[in-house]
Coordinates of C-alpha atoms in Angstrom, one line a residue:
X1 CA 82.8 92.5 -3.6
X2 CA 85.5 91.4 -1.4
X3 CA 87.1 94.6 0.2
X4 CA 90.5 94.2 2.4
X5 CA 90.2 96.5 5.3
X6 CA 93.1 98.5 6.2
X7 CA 95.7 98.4 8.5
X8 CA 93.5 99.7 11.4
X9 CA 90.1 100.9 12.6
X10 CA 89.6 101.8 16.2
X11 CA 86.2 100.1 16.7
X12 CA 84.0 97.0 14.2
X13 CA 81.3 95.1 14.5
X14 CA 80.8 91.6 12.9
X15 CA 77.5 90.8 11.7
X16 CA 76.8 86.8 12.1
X17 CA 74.5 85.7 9.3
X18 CA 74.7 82.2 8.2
X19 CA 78.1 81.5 9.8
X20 CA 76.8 80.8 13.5
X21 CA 80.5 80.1 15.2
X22 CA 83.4 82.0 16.4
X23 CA 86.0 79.9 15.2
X24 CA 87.9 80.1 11.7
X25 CA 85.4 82.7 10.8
X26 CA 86.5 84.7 7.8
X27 CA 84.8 88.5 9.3
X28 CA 85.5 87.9 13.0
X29 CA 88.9 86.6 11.8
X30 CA 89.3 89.7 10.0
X31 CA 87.7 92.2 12.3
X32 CA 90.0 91.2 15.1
X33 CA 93.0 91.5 13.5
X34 CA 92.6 95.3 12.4
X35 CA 90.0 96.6 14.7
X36 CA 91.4 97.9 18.6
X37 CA 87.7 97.2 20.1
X38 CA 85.2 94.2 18.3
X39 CA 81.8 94.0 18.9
X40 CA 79.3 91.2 17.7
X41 CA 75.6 90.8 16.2
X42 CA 73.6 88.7 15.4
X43 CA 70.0 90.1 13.9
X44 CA 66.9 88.3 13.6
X45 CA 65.5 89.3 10.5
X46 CA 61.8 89.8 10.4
X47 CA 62.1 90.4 6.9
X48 CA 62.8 86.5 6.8
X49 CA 61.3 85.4 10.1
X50 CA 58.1 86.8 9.8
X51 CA 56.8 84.9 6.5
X52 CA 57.4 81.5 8.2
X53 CA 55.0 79.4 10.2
X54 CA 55.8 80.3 14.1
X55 CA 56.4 76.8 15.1
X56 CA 59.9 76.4 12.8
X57 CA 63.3 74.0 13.6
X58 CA 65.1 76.3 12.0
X59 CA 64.4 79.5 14.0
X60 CA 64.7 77.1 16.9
X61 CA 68.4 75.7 15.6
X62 CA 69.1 79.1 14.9
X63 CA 68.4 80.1 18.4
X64 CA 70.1 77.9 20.4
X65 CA 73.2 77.7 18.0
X66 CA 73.7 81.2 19.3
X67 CA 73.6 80.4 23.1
X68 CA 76.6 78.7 21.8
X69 CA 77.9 81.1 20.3
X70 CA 77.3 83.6 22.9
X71 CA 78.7 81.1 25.2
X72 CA 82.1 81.1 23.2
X73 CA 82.3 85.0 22.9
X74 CA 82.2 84.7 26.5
X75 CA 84.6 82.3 27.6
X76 CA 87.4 84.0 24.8
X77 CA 86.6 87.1 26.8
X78 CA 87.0 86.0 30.0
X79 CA 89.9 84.2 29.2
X80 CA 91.6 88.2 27.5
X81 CA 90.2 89.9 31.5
X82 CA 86.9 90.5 29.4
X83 CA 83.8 89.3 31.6
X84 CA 81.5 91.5 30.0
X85 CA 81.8 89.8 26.1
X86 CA 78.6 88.8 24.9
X87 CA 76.8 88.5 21.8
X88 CA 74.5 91.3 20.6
X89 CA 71.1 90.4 19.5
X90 CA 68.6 92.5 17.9
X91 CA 65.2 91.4 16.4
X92 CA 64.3 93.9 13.6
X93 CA 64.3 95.2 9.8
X94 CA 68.5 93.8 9.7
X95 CA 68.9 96.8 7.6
X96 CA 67.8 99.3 10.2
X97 CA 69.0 97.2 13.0
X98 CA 72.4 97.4 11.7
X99 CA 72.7 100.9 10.7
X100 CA 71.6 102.0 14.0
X101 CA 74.1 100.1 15.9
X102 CA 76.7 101.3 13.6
X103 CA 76.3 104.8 15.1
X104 CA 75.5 104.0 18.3
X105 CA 78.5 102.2 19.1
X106 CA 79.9 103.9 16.9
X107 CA 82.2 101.9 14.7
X108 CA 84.2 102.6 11.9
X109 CA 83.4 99.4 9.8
X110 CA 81.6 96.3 9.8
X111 CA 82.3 92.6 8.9
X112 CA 80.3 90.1 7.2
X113 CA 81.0 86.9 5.7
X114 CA 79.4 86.7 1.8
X115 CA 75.8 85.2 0.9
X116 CA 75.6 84.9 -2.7
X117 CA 71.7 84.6 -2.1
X118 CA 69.7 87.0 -4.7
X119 CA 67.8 88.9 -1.7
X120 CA 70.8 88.5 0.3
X121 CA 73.0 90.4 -2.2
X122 CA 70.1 92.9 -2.5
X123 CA 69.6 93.9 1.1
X124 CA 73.5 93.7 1.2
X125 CA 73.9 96.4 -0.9
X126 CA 71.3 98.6 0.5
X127 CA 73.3 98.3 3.7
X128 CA 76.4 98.9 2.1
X129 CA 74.8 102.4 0.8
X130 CA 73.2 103.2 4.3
X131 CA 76.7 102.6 6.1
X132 CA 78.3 104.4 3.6
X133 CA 76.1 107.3 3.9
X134 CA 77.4 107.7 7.8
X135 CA 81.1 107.1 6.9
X136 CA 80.9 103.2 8.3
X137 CA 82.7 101.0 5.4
X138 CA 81.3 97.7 5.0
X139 CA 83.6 94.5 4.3
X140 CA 82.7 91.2 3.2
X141 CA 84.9 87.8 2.8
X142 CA 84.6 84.2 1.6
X143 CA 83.3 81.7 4.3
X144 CA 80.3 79.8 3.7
X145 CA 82.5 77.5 0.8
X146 CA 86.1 76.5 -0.2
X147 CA 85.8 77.9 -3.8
X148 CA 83.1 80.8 -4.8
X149 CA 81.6 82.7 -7.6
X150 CA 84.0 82.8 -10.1
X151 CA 87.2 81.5 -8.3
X152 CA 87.2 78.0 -10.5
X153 CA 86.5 78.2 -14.0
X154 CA 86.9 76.5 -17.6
X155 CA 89.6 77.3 -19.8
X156 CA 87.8 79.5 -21.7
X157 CA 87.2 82.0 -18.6
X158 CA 83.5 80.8 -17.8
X159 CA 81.9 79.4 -15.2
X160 CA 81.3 75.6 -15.0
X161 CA 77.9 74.2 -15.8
X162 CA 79.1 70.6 -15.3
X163 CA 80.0 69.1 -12.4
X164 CA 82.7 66.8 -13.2
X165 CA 85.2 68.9 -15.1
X166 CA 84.5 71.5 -12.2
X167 CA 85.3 69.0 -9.4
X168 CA 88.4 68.3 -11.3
X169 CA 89.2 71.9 -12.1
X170 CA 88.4 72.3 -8.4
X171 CA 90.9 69.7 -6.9
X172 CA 93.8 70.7 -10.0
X173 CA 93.4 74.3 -7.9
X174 CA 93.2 73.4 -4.4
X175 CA 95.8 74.7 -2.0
X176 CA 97.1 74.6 1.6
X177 CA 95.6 78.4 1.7
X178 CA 92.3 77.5 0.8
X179 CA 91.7 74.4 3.4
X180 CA 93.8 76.7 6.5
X181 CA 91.7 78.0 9.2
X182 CA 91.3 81.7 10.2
X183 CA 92.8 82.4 13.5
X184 CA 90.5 83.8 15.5
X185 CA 91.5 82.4 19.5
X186 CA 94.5 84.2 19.6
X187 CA 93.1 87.6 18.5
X188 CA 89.6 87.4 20.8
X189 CA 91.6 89.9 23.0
X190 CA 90.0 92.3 20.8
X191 CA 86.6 91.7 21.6
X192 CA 84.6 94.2 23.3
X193 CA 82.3 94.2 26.2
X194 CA 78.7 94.4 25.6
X195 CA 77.8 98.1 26.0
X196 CA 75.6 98.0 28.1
X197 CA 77.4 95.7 30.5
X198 CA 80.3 97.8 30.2
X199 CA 78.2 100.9 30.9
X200 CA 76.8 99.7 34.0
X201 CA 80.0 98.0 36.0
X202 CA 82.1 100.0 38.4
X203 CA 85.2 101.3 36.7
X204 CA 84.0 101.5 33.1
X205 CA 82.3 103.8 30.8
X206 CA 80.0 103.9 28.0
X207 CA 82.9 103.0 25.4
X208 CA 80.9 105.7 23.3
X209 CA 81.8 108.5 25.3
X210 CA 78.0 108.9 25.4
X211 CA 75.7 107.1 27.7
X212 CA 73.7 105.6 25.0
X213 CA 72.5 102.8 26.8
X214 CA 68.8 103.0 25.6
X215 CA 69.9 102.1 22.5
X216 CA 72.1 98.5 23.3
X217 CA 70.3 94.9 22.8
X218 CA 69.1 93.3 25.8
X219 CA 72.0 91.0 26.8
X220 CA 71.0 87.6 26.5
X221 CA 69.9 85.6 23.9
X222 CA 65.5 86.6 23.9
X223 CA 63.5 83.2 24.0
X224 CA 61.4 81.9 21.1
X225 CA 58.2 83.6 22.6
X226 CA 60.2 86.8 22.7
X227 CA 60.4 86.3 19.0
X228 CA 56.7 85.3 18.8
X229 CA 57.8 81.5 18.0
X230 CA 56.6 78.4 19.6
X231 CA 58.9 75.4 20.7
X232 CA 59.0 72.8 18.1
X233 CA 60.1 68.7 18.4
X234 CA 64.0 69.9 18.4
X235 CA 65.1 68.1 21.4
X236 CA 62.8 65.1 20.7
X237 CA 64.8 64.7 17.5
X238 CA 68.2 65.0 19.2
X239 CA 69.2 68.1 17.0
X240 CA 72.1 69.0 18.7
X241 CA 72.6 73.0 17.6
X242 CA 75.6 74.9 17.5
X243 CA 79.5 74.0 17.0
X244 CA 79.6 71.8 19.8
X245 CA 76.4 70.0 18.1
X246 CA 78.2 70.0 14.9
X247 CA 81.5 68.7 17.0
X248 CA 79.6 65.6 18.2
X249 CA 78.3 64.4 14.8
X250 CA 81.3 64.6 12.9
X251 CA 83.2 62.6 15.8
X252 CA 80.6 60.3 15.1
X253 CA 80.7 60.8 11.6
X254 CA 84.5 59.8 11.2
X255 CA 83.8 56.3 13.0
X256 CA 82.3 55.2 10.2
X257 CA 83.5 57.4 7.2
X258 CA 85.1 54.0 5.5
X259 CA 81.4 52.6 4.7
X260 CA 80.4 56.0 3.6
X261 CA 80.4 55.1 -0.2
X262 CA 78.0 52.9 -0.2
X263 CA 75.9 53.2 3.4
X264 CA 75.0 56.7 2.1
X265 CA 72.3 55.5 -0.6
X266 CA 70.3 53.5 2.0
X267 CA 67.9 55.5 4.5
X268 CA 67.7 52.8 7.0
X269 CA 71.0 52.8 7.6
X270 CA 73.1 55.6 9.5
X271 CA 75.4 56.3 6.7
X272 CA 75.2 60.0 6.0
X273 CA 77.5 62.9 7.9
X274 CA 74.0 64.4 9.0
X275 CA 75.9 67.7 8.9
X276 CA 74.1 69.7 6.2
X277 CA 72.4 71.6 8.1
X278 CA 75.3 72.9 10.5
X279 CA 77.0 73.5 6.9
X280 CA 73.7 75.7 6.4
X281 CA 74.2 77.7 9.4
X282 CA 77.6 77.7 9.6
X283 CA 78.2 76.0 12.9
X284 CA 80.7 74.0 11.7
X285 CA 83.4 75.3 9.4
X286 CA 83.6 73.9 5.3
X287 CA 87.5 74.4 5.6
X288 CA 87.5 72.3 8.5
X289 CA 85.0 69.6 6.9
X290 CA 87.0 69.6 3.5
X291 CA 90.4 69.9 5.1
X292 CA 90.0 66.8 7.2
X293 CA 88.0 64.8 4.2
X294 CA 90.9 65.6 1.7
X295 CA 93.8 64.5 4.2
X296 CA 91.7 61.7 4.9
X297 CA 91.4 60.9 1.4
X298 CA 95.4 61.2 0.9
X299 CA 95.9 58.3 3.8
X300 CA 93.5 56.4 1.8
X301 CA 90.2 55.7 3.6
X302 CA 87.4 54.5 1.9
X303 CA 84.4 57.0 2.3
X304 CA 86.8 59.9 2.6
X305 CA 86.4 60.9 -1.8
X306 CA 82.5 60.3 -2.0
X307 CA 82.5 62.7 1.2
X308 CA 84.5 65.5 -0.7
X309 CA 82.9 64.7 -3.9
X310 CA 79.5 65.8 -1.8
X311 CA 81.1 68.9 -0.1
X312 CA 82.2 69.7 -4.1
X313 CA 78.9 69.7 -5.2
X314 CA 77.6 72.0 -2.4
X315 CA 80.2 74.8 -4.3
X316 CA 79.3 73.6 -7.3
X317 CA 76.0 74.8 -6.6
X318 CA 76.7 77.9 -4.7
X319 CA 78.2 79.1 -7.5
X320 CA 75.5 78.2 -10.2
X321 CA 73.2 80.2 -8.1
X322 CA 76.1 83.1 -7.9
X323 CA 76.8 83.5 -11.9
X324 CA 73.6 81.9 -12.8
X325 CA 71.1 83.8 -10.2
X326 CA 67.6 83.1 -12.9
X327 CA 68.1 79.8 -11.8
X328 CA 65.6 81.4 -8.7
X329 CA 62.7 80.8 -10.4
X330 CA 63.1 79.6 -13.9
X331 CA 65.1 77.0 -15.4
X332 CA 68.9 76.6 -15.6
X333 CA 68.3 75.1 -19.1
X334 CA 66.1 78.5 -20.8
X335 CA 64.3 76.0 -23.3
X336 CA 62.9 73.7 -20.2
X337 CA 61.0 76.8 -19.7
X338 CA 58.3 75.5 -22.1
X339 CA 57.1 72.4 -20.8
X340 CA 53.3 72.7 -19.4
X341 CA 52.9 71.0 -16.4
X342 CA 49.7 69.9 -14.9
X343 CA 47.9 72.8 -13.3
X344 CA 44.1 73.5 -12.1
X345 CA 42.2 71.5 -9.3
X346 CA 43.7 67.8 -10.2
X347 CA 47.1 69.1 -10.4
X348 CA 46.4 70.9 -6.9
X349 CA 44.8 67.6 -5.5
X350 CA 48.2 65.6 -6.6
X351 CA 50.4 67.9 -4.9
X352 CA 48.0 67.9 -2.1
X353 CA 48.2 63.8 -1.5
X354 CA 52.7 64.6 -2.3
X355 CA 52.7 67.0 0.5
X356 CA 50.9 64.7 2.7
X357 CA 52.6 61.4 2.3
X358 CA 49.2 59.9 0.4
X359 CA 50.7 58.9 -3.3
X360 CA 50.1 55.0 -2.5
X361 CA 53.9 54.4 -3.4
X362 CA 55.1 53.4 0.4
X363 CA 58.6 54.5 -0.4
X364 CA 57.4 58.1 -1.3
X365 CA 54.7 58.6 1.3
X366 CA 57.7 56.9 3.9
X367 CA 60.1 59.8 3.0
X368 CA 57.2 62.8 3.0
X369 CA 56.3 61.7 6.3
X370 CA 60.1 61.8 7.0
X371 CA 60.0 65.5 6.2
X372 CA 56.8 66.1 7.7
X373 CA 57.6 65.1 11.2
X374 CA 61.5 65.8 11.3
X375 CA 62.4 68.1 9.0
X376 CA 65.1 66.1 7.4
X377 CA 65.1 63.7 4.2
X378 CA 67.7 61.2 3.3
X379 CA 69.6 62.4 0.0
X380 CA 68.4 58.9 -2.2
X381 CA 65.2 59.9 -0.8
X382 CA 65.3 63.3 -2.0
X383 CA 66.1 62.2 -5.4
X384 CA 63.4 59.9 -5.6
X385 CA 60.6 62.4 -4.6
X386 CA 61.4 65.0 -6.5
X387 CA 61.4 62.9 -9.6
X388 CA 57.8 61.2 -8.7
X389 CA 56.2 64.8 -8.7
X390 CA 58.0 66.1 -11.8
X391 CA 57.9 62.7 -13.7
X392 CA 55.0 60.8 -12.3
X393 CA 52.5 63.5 -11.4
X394 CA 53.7 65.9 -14.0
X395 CA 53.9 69.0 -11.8
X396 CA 56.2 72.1 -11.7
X397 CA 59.4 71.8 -9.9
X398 CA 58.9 74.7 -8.4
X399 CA 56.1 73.5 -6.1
X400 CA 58.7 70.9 -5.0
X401 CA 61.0 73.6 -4.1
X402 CA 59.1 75.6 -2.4
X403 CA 57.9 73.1 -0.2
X404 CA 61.3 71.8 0.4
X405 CA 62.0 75.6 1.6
X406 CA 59.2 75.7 4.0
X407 CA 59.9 72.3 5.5
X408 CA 63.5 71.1 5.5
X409 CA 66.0 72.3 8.2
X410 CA 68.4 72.2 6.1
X411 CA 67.0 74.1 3.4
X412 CA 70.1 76.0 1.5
X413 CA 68.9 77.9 -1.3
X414 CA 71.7 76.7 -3.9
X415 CA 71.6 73.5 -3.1
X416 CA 67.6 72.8 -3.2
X417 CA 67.3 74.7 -6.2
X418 CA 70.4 72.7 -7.9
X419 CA 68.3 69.5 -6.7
X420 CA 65.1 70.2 -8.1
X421 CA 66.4 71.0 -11.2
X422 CA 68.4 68.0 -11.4
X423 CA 65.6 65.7 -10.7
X424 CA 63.4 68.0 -13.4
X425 CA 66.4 67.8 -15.9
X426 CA 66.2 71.4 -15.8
X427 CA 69.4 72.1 -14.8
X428 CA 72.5 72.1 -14.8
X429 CA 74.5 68.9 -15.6
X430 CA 70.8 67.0 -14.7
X431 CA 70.1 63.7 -15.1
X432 CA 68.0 63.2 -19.0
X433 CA 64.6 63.8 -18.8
X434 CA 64.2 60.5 -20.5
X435 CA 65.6 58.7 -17.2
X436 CA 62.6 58.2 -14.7
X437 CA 62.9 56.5 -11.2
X438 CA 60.7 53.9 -10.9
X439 CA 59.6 54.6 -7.0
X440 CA 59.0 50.6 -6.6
X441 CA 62.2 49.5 -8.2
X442 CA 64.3 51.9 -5.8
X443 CA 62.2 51.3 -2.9
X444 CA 63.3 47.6 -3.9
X445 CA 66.9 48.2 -4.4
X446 CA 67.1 50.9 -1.6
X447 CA 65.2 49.6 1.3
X448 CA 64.9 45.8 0.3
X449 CA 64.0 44.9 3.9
X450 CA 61.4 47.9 4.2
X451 CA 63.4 49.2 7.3
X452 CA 62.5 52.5 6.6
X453 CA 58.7 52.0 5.4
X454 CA 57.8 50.2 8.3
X455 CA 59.6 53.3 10.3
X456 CA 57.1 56.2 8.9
X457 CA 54.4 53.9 7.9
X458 CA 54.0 51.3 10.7
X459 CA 50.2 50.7 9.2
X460 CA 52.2 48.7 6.5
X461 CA 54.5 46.8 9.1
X462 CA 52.6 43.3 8.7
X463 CA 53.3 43.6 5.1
X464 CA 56.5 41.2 3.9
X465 CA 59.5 42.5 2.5
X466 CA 58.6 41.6 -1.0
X467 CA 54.6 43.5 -0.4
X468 CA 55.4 46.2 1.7
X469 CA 56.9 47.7 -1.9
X470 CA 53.5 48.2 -4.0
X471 CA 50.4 47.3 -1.7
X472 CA 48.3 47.0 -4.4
X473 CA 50.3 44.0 -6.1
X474 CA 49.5 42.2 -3.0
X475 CA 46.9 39.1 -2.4
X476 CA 43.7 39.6 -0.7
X477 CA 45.3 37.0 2.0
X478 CA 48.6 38.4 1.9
X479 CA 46.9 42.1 2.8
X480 CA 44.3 40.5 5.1
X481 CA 46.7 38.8 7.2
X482 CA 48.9 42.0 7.4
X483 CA 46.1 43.9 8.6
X484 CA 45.8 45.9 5.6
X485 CA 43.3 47.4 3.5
X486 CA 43.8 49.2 0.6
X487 CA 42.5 52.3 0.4
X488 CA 42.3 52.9 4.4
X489 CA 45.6 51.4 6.0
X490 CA 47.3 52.8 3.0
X491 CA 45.9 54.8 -0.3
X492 CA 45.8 52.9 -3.6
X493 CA 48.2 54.6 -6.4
X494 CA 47.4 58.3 -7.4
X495 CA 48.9 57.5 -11.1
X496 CA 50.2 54.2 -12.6
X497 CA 54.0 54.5 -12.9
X498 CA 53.6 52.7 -16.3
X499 CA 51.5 55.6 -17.8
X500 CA 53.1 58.1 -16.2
X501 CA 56.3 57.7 -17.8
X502 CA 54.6 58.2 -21.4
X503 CA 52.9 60.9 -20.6
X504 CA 56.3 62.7 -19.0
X505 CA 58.1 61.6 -22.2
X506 CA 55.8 63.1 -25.0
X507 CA 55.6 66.5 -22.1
X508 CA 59.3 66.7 -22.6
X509 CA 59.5 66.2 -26.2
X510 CA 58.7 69.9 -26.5
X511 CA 62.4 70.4 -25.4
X512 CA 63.9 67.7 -27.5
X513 CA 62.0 69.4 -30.9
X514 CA 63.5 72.6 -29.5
X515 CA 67.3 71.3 -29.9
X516 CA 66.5 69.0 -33.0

């Protein structure tokens, strides 16, 4: 619940969560404007870091984007006489972590930004109560989207469960207000030192009034090994992390917006924003994004309305997941619920030969060893997968999402959820579970030349265009003069396409007897 703070408070602190940037940030925004002193933390969570394997992109994003951020902190306090600004960092329960530095600071409130996330809205609230206990208030605004929860709905009061009368509802509301930026430059002369800094330097004192100096963070931003991590191929993918990562890529971005419509579908070609995962961490701002997409829109650049149209769907999501949170874990659509999907040893071995890149469908295997070795998949790409292990090899969705989770460095729990459930025809506003992609015909219409194939699966790069699609059509010349052998240079088919499609029409026609 969104809480305005009163007119004052002597001393805050803003927690950074998934909004890894100081400026037009809703909570820092807010915090500086009503709070004499600001402080700033960021906590690594071990409640989330400790689950996931300890060489991770994301944990490495993550920590870099906030020697950026510290870095910005900085430079805003050195510019208000403040050479002692730096972020605070902890590495804990964030529960605990937070609590603690509540007190010791002591502060009279902190600020977050929301995170409509089901275990993020639980541990939220536990917070809330454990602040609340000490007399600390905790407040909480809109960041991480244009529109949430239940901000756009249909005339009847509820919340949208199809996208196109929501992106319409959506533009029919959209105002200057909802696209402007929260000052936060001109008010960083609130920001505090850090404490322990301040402690230390000739002239100052412990800003507590207590010398509590055991308790402050480390300054500095601790390494990956400090965090019991390991370095991962970030640089070697030219990740660039933090806002002025996400600065770079959007400059590039908008020299070549006007082919955005149509390069987007193609994963050869450098046609998407590549921004989703700054969008996921919050290093770049969604006002910012959709403000310059809608004014770009209004001068009438091709690319500029498929752009927004993508940044709609992201709150279109965000707030299915908000008013619809059983969408973790079971489908959007109750009745989809009851379709068996292939389970036991030959279900695990199909997943298996998914995960891996080994279906025997190049365009499949191409975009799994994407993911594999980058952490990134191409939208079309996306689509396409998800819809060859639902539709093909019959198996849950939510093995597909849960591998997404563990592996993509953007993964955003709304949206990956809203895209599994779309390809299963699960969810809301999906595509009918009667429409299959055929992974030959897209690889065909989508990668004609087999740009991308070749790319992840150079075995196949003597193949021609018209071969390098299904292998197994080939001639035994054809293959032999490519180099190829079926079955060792590349695997033959795990299912026929063909067969695959009957069997996934008579395993959904439980739902169509359902609604009949």
């Amino acid at each position: 619940m969104h809480l305005h703070p009163p007119a004052h408070y002597d001393h805050g602190l803003v927690w950074f969560r998934r909004d890894l940037r100081a400026s037009d940030h809703a909570a820092l925004a807010h915090a500086l404007g009503h709070c004499r002193q600001v402080w700033c933390v960021f906590v690594f969570d071990r409640q989330i870091l400790d689950p996931l394997p300890r060489a991770d992109r994301r944990v490495e994003f993550i920590r870099e984007s906030l020697v950026d951020l510290d870095a910005q902190l900085h430079a805003w306090g050195l510019a208000n006489g403040q050479d002692g600004v730096h972020l605070l960092v902890c590495h804990g329960d964030a529960v605990a972590e937070i609590t603690r530095l509540a007190q010791a600071l002591p502060v009279q409130a902190v600020f977050a930004n929301h995170d409509d996330e089901p275990a993020a809205l639980a541990r939220d609230a536990r917070i809330r109560g454990e602040l609340a206990h000490r007399g600390v208030m905790l407040h909480t605004f809109k960041d991480h989207v244009v529109k949430e929860r239940q901000e756009v709905l249909t005339q009847q009061g509820r919340p949208f469960g199809v996208f196109t009368p929501y992106k319409n509802a959506w533009l029919r509301s959209l105002t200057e207000a909802d696209l402007a930026p929260h000052d936060t430059e001109s008010v960083a002369r609130a920001l505090a030192p850090h404490p322990a800094l301040a402690s230390r330097s000739p002239g100052r004192t412990d800003p507590t009034g207590d010398n509590r100096e055991a308790h402050w963070p480390t300054p500095g931003i601790p390494s990956l090994k400090d965090l019991g991590f390991e370095s991962t191929n970030l640089s070697q993918l030219r990740l660039l992390p933090g806002s002025a990562g996400a600065a770079t890529l959007l400059e590039d971005f908008l020299g070549r917006i006007e082919h955005y419509g149509h390069a987007r579908d193609f994963p050869a070609v450098k046609g998407p924003s590549y921004l989703s995962v700054h969008l996921r961490f919050g290093t770049v701002s969604i006002r910012a994004l959709a403000r310059t997409a809608y004014a770009l829109h209004l001068q009438g650049l091709a690319g500029a309305m498929p752009w927004l149209n993508e940044l709609i769907w992201r709150d279109f999501y965000h707030q299915i997941l908000a008013n619809h949170p059983h969408v973790v874990g079971h489908a959007f659509k109750p009745e989809y619920d009851r379709i068996r999907w292939e389970h036991g040893k030959h279900a695990e071995t199909l997943f298996a030969a998914w995960c891996e890149g080994r279906t025997g469908y190049p365009l499949v295997d191409a975009a799994m060893a994407q993911l594999n070795q980058t952490g990134y998949m191409h939208n079309r790409l996306r689509m396409v997968v998800a819809s060859f292990l639902c539709k093909d090899l019959g198996l849950d969705w939510r093995w597909g999402e849960r591998y997404f989770a563990e592996k993509l460095n953007d993964f955003d729990l709304a949206a990956n959820n809203g895209g599994w459930q779309w390809a299963a025809s699960t969810g809301c506003d999906a595509q009918p579970y009667f429409r299959i992609f055929n992974p030959v015909s897209q690889s065909e219409k989508f990668d004609a030349e087999g740009r991308f194939i070749r790319r992840y699966l150079p075995a196949l790069a003597g193949l021609t265009n018209k071969a390098i699609h299904a292998p197994w059509l080939a001639g035994g010349v054809e293959l032999a003069s490519a180099g190829v052998v079926l079955g060792t240079h590349t695997p033959l088919p795990v299912v026929d396409h063909a067969l695959a499609r009957q069997r996934t029409l008579e395993r959904y026609a439980v739902v169509k007897k359902a609604s009949d």
